[in-house]
PDB file of C-alpha atoms in Angstrom:
ATOM      1  CA  UNK K 400     -90.055 -70.752 -24.252  1.00  0.00           C
ATOM      2  CA  UNK K 401     -92.543 -70.924 -27.111  1.00  0.00           C
ATOM      3  CA  UNK K 402     -95.333 -72.009 -24.736  1.00  0.00           C
ATOM      4  CA  UNK K 403     -94.663 -69.024 -22.466  1.00  0.00           C
ATOM      5  CA  UNK K 404     -94.734 -66.680 -25.448  1.00  0.00           C
ATOM      6  CA  UNK K 405     -98.017 -68.184 -26.679  1.00  0.00           C
ATOM      7  CA  UNK K 406     -99.617 -67.780 -23.238  1.00  0.00           C
ATOM      8  CA  UNK K 407     -98.604 -64.125 -23.039  1.00  0.00           C
ATOM      9  CA  UNK K 408     -99.809 -63.467 -26.584  1.00  0.00           C
ATOM     10  CA  UNK K 409    -103.208 -64.904 -25.571  1.00  0.00           C
ATOM     11  CA  UNK K 410    -103.283 -62.669 -22.470  1.00  0.00           C
ATOM     12  CA  UNK K 411    -102.318 -59.682 -24.614  1.00  0.00           C
ATOM     13  CA  UNK K 412    -105.094 -60.354 -27.152  1.00  0.00           C
ATOM     14  CA  UNK K 413    -107.725 -60.891 -24.434  1.00  0.00           C
ATOM     15  CA  UNK K 414    -106.649 -57.652 -22.766  1.00  0.00           C
ATOM     16  CA  UNK K 415    -107.022 -55.807 -26.043  1.00  0.00           C
ATOM     17  CA  UNK K 416    -110.460 -57.363 -26.498  1.00  0.00           C
ATOM     18  CA  UNK K 417    -111.500 -56.147 -23.027  1.00  0.00           C
ATOM     19  CA  UNK K 418    -110.422 -52.587 -23.823  1.00  0.00           C
ATOM     20  CA  UNK K 419    -111.943 -52.368 -27.295  1.00  0.00           C
ATOM     21  CA  UNK K 420    -115.050 -54.355 -26.334  1.00  0.00           C
ATOM     22  CA  UNK K 421    -115.728 -52.085 -23.363  1.00  0.00           C
ATOM     23  CA  UNK K 422    -115.271 -49.074 -25.595  1.00  0.00           C
ATOM     24  CA  UNK K 423    -117.655 -50.335 -28.273  1.00  0.00           C
ATOM     25  CA  UNK K 424    -120.241 -51.494 -25.729  1.00  0.00           C
ATOM     26  CA  UNK K 425    -120.400 -47.989 -24.237  1.00  0.00           C
ATOM     27  CA  UNK K 426    -119.886 -45.996 -27.412  1.00  0.00           C
ATOM     28  CA  UNK K 427    -123.078 -43.919 -27.088  1.00  0.00           C
ATOM     29  CA  UNK K 428    -122.509 -43.188 -23.383  1.00  0.00           C
ATOM     30  CA  UNK K 429    -118.697 -43.096 -23.232  1.00  0.00           C
ATOM     31  CA  UNK K 430    -117.014 -44.207 -20.043  1.00  0.00           C
ATOM     32  CA  UNK K 431    -113.999 -46.210 -18.917  1.00  0.00           C
ATOM     33  CA  UNK K 432    -115.174 -49.534 -17.516  1.00  0.00           C
ATOM     34  CA  UNK K 433    -113.428 -51.773 -15.014  1.00  0.00           C
ATOM     35  CA  UNK K 434    -112.799 -54.286 -17.796  1.00  0.00           C
ATOM     36  CA  UNK K 435    -110.972 -51.591 -19.772  1.00  0.00           C
ATOM     37  CA  UNK K 436    -108.924 -50.692 -16.695  1.00  0.00           C
ATOM     38  CA  UNK K 437    -107.902 -54.292 -15.992  1.00  0.00           C
ATOM     39  CA  UNK K 438    -107.358 -54.869 -19.704  1.00  0.00           C
ATOM     40  CA  UNK K 439    -104.953 -51.912 -19.794  1.00  0.00           C
ATOM     41  CA  UNK K 440    -103.022 -53.274 -16.817  1.00  0.00           C
ATOM     42  CA  UNK K 441    -102.722 -56.766 -18.279  1.00  0.00           C
ATOM     43  CA  UNK K 442    -101.938 -55.382 -21.731  1.00  0.00           C
ATOM     44  CA  UNK K 443     -98.951 -53.450 -20.362  1.00  0.00           C
ATOM     45  CA  UNK K 444     -97.685 -56.388 -18.291  1.00  0.00           C
ATOM     46  CA  UNK K 445     -98.025 -58.931 -21.088  1.00  0.00           C
ATOM     47  CA  UNK K 446     -96.599 -56.468 -23.627  1.00  0.00           C
ATOM     48  CA  UNK K 447     -93.488 -55.850 -21.520  1.00  0.00           C
ATOM     49  CA  UNK K 448     -92.988 -59.601 -21.081  1.00  0.00           C
ATOM     50  CA  UNK K 449     -93.392 -60.140 -24.826  1.00  0.00           C
ATOM     51  CA  UNK K 450     -90.950 -57.290 -25.481  1.00  0.00           C
ATOM     52  CA  UNK K 451     -88.424 -59.011 -23.205  1.00  0.00           C
ATOM     53  CA  UNK K 452     -88.941 -62.352 -24.930  1.00  0.00           C
ATOM     54  CA  UNK K 453     -88.417 -60.700 -28.319  1.00  0.00           C
ATOM     55  CA  UNK K 454     -85.195 -59.123 -27.049  1.00  0.00           C
ATOM     56  CA  UNK K 455     -83.979 -62.535 -25.916  1.00  0.00           C
ATOM     57  CA  UNK K 456     -84.559 -63.951 -29.390  1.00  0.00           C
ATOM     58  CA  UNK K 457     -82.741 -61.024 -30.984  1.00  0.00           C
ATOM     59  CA  UNK K 458     -83.370 -58.788 -33.978  1.00  0.00           C
ATOM     60  CA  UNK K 459     -80.469 -58.152 -36.332  1.00  0.00           C
ATOM     61  CA  UNK K 460     -81.800 -55.019 -38.088  1.00  0.00           C
ATOM     62  CA  UNK K 461     -83.670 -53.379 -35.187  1.00  0.00           C
ATOM     63  CA  UNK K 462     -87.003 -53.072 -37.023  1.00  0.00           C
ATOM     64  CA  UNK K 463     -88.807 -55.250 -34.486  1.00  0.00           C
ATOM     65  CA  UNK K 464     -87.483 -53.130 -31.616  1.00  0.00           C
ATOM     66  CA  UNK K 465     -88.830 -49.974 -33.278  1.00  0.00           C
ATOM     67  CA  UNK K 466     -92.277 -51.556 -33.756  1.00  0.00           C
ATOM     68  CA  UNK K 467     -92.384 -52.823 -30.177  1.00  0.00           C
ATOM     69  CA  UNK K 468     -91.282 -49.455 -28.821  1.00  0.00           C
ATOM     70  CA  UNK K 469     -94.116 -47.728 -30.679  1.00  0.00           C
ATOM     71  CA  UNK K 470     -96.536 -50.350 -29.343  1.00  0.00           C
ATOM     72  CA  UNK K 471     -95.196 -49.760 -25.828  1.00  0.00           C
ATOM     73  CA  UNK K 472     -95.822 -46.016 -26.130  1.00  0.00           C
ATOM     74  CA  UNK K 473     -99.355 -46.654 -27.408  1.00  0.00           C
ATOM     75  CA  UNK K 474     -99.953 -49.141 -24.596  1.00  0.00           C
ATOM     76  CA  UNK K 475     -98.795 -46.607 -22.024  1.00  0.00           C
ATOM     77  CA  UNK K 476    -101.177 -44.061 -23.547  1.00  0.00           C
ATOM     78  CA  UNK K 477    -104.053 -46.527 -23.173  1.00  0.00           C
ATOM     79  CA  UNK K 478    -103.004 -47.230 -19.583  1.00  0.00           C
ATOM     80  CA  UNK K 479    -102.806 -43.540 -18.667  1.00  0.00           C
ATOM     81  CA  UNK K 480    -106.163 -42.658 -20.241  1.00  0.00           C
ATOM     82  CA  UNK K 481    -107.807 -45.646 -18.523  1.00  0.00           C
ATOM     83  CA  UNK K 482    -106.211 -44.620 -15.214  1.00  0.00           C
ATOM     84  CA  UNK K 483    -107.436 -41.042 -15.530  1.00  0.00           C
ATOM     85  CA  UNK K 484    -110.914 -42.221 -16.496  1.00  0.00           C
ATOM     86  CA  UNK K 485    -111.216 -44.655 -13.599  1.00  0.00           C
ATOM     87  CA  UNK K 486    -109.935 -42.051 -11.121  1.00  0.00           C
ATOM     88  CA  UNK K 487    -112.606 -39.599 -12.260  1.00  0.00           C
ATOM     89  CA  UNK K 488    -115.314 -42.256 -12.016  1.00  0.00           C
ATOM     90  CA  UNK K 489    -114.166 -43.301  -8.523  1.00  0.00           C
ATOM     91  CA  UNK K 490    -114.352 -39.652  -7.418  1.00  0.00           C
ATOM     92  CA  UNK K 491    -117.855 -39.377  -8.823  1.00  0.00           C
ATOM     93  CA  UNK K 492    -116.835 -36.856 -11.463  1.00  0.00           C
ATOM     94  CA  UNK K 493    -118.084 -36.724 -15.029  1.00  0.00           C
ATOM     95  CA  UNK K 494    -115.723 -38.349 -17.518  1.00  0.00           C
ATOM     96  CA  UNK K 495    -115.122 -36.470 -20.742  1.00  0.00           C
ATOM     97  CA  UNK K 496    -116.112 -38.061 -24.026  1.00  0.00           C
ATOM     98  CA  UNK K 497    -112.650 -37.453 -25.444  1.00  0.00           C
ATOM     99  CA  UNK K 498    -110.944 -39.318 -22.611  1.00  0.00           C
ATOM    100  CA  UNK K 499    -113.228 -42.326 -22.961  1.00  0.00           C
ATOM    101  CA  UNK K 500    -112.783 -42.437 -26.729  1.00  0.00           C
ATOM    102  CA  UNK K 501    -109.018 -41.939 -26.388  1.00  0.00           C
ATOM    103  CA  UNK K 502    -108.796 -45.137 -24.352  1.00  0.00           C
ATOM    104  CA  UNK K 503    -110.553 -47.295 -26.941  1.00  0.00           C
ATOM    105  CA  UNK K 504    -109.263 -45.485 -29.997  1.00  0.00           C
ATOM    106  CA  UNK K 505    -105.628 -45.714 -28.949  1.00  0.00           C
ATOM    107  CA  UNK K 506    -106.092 -49.420 -28.248  1.00  0.00           C
ATOM    108  CA  UNK K 507    -107.450 -49.887 -31.781  1.00  0.00           C
ATOM    109  CA  UNK K 508    -104.444 -48.019 -33.188  1.00  0.00           C
ATOM    110  CA  UNK K 509    -102.112 -50.274 -31.178  1.00  0.00           C
ATOM    111  CA  UNK K 510    -103.891 -53.347 -32.560  1.00  0.00           C
ATOM    112  CA  UNK K 511    -103.569 -52.010 -36.100  1.00  0.00           C
ATOM    113  CA  UNK K 512     -99.853 -51.353 -35.629  1.00  0.00           C
ATOM    114  CA  UNK K 513     -99.416 -54.883 -34.299  1.00  0.00           C
ATOM    115  CA  UNK K 514    -101.219 -56.565 -37.167  1.00  0.00           C
ATOM    116  CA  UNK K 515    -100.501 -54.364 -40.182  1.00  0.00           C
ATOM    117  CA  UNK K 516     -96.849 -53.511 -39.600  1.00  0.00           C
ATOM    118  CA  UNK K 517     -94.864 -56.409 -40.981  1.00  0.00           C
ATOM    119  CA  UNK K 518     -91.250 -56.652 -39.845  1.00  0.00           C
TER     120      UNK K 518
END
């Protein structure tokens, strides 16, 4: 079980790197790249699997569940902003700066919650 958890943690970190890296690479001309889109998809999938694995282990005081729920909400926000950005790009429309920065910025906030919030 520990090997499976380690694999999904690696996928989760690489997905986060794709989102934040794509954001920083296009900071002056904000857009939502395909790497950010796929990173958002894999971040949600790996996050849900990791949430399930954490539930299987158990948490007596519920603090871990609260942290993971907040991370899930942030991950869904990243996914939705990446989805909206990619849909606009596929239609040939101009993507707003706020939407592009919301994708990367929310991913950074999710990473900070994951690393700084100690359960």
